[in-house]
XYZ file of C-alpha atoms in Angstrom:
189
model
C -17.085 -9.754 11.022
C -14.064 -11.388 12.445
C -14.480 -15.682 13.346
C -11.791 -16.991 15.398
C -8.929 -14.785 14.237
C -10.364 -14.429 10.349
C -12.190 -11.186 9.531
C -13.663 -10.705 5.649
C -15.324 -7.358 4.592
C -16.831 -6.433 1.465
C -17.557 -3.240 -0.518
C -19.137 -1.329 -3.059
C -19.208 1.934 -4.478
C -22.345 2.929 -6.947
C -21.313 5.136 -9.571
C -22.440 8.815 -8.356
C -20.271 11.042 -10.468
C -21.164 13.195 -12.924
C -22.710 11.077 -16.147
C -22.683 7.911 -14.175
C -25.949 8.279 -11.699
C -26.937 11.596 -9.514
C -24.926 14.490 -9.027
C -25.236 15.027 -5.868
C -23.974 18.345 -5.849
C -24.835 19.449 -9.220
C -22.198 21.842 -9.342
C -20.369 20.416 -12.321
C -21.516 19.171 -15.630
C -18.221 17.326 -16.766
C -18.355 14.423 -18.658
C -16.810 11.553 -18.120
C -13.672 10.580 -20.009
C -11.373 8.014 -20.457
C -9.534 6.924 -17.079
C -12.990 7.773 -15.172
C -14.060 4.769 -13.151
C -17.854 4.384 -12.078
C -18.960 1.185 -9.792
C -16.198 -0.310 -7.323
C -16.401 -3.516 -5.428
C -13.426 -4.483 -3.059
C -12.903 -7.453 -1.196
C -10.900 -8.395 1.859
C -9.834 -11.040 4.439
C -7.451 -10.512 6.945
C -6.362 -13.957 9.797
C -4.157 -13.041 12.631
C -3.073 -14.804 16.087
C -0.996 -14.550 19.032
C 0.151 -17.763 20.863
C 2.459 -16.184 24.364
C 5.025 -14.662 22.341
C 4.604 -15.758 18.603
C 2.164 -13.663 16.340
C 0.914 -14.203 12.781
C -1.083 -11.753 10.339
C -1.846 -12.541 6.647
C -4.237 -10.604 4.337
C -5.423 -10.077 1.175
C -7.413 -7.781 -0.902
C -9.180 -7.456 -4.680
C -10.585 -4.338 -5.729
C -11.886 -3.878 -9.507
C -12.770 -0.502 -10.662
C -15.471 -0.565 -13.687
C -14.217 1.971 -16.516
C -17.057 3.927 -17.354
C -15.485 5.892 -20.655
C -16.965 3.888 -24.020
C -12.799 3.097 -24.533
C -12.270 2.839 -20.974
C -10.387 0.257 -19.372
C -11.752 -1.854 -15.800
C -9.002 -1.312 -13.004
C -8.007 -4.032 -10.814
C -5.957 -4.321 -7.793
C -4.343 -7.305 -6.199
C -2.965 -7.033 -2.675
C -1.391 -9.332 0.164
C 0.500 -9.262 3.359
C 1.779 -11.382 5.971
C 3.538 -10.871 9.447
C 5.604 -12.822 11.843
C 6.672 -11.912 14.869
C 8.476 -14.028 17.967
C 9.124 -12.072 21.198
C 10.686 -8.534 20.668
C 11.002 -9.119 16.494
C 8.969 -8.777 13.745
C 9.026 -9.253 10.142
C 6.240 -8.695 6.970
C 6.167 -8.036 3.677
C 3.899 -7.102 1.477
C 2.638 -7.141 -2.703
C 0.784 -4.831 -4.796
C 0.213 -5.502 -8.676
C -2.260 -2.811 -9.915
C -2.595 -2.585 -13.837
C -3.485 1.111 -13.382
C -6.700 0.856 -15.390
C -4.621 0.804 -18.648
C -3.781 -2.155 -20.972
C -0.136 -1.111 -21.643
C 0.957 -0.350 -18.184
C 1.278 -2.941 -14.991
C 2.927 -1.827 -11.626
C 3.962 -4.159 -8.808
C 4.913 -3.046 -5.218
C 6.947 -5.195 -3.236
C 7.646 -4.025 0.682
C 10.003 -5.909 3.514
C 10.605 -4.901 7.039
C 11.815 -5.923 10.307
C 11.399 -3.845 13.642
C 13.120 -5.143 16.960
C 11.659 -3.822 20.399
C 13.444 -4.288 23.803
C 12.036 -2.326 26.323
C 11.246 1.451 25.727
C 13.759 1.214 22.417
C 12.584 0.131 19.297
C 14.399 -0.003 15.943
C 13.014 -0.915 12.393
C 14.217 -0.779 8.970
C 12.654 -1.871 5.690
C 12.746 -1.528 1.668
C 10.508 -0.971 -1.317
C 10.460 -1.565 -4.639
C 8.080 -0.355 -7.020
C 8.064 -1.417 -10.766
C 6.404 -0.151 -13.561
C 5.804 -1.779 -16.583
C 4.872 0.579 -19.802
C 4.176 -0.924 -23.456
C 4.207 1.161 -26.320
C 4.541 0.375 -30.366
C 5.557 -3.503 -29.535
C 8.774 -2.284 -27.249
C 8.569 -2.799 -23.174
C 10.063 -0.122 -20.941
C 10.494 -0.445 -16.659
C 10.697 2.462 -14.579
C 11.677 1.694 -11.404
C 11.337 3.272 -7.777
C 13.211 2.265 -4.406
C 13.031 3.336 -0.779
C 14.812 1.972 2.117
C 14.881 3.335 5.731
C 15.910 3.180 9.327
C 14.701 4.171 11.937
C 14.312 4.446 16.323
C 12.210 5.377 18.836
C 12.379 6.049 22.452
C 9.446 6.113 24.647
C 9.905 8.248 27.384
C 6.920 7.691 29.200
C 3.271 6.898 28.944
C 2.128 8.864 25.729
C 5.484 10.339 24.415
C 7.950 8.965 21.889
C 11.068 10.476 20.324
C 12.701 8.821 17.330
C 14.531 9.487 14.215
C 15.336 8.112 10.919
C 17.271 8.085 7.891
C 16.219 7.407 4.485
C 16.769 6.427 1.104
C 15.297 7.025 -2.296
C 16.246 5.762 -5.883
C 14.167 6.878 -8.864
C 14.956 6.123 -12.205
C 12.474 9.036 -12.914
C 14.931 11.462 -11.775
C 18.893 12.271 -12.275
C 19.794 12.152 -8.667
C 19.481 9.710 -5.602
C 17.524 11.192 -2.738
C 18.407 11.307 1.084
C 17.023 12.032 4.494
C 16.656 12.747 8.033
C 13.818 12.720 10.300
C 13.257 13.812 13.861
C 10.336 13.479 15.831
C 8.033 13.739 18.718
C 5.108 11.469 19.563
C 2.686 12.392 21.719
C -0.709 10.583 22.654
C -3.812 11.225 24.646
């Protein structure tokens, strides 16, 4: 339900996998091991306006994922965003910590952009950082991941858009840096 600009919704998932409840299929017979989740509940609430030329969107989410392996471990999921925009620019962000459903690891998301319109052009960039956090015999180790990216599009009339980008990617996973192009047609009916 949304109440002057301030919608909420709530969730939730029975467990229906194998071992947890029915199988609906019964196809499979697998039990259920660690890193299996059963029951989910989510929560989320989202407020947004627009006064002539100024807009404003902030959100926030909660999910928790109940482990259903006798060592299992319950997931949980933090999120939030927010928006601003004033005529032809506008700027958000965003966070994600998720402890991956496992007592030595955390990861945390962190996403910016900006986009600019002005007529049929448009142009947006933004960047993302994505952290890891892994403990293991008392020592703490970070992996970390990070995208950036450009891009523009053209509308060239009602329904089509042609654009391109470039992009960026920096994993500490892998030996090399890793670049990109992108080309594109939109079309809409």
């Amino acid at each position: 339900p949304s109440f002057s600009g301030v919608e909420f919704g709530v969730s939730y998932k029975p467990d229906t996998t194998t071992g947890g409840g029915s199988n609906l299929t019964g196809a499979t017979s697998v039990p259920k091991t660690d890193g299996d989740y059963g029951d989910a509940i989510a929560l989320g609430v989202k407020y947004s306006t627009t006064m002539d030329t100024f807009s404003l969107g902030v959100s926030g989410g909660y999910q928790t994922l109940s482990a259903d392996a006798e060592n299992g471990t319950d997931r949980d999921v933090v999120v939030a965003s927010v928006s601003l925009g004033f005529g032809g620019i506008t700027i958000g962000g965003s966070y994600k910590d998720d402890d991956l459903g496992d007592d030595s690891q955390d990861q945390q998301v962190y996403n910016v952009g900006v986009k600019y319109t002005a007529g049929n052009m448009t142009f947006g960039g933004g960047m993302g950082v994505s952290t890891t956090e892994t403990k293991a015999d008392g020592v703490t180790s970070e992996a970390e991941k990070t995208n950036a990216s450009v891009s523009m599009t053209y509308k060239l009339g009602p329904g089509i858009k042609v654009g391109g980008g470039l992009q960026f990617e920096d994993n500490d996973a892998e030996a090399d840096e890793a670049y990109g192009i992108v080309v594109g047609l939109g079309l809409s009916f």
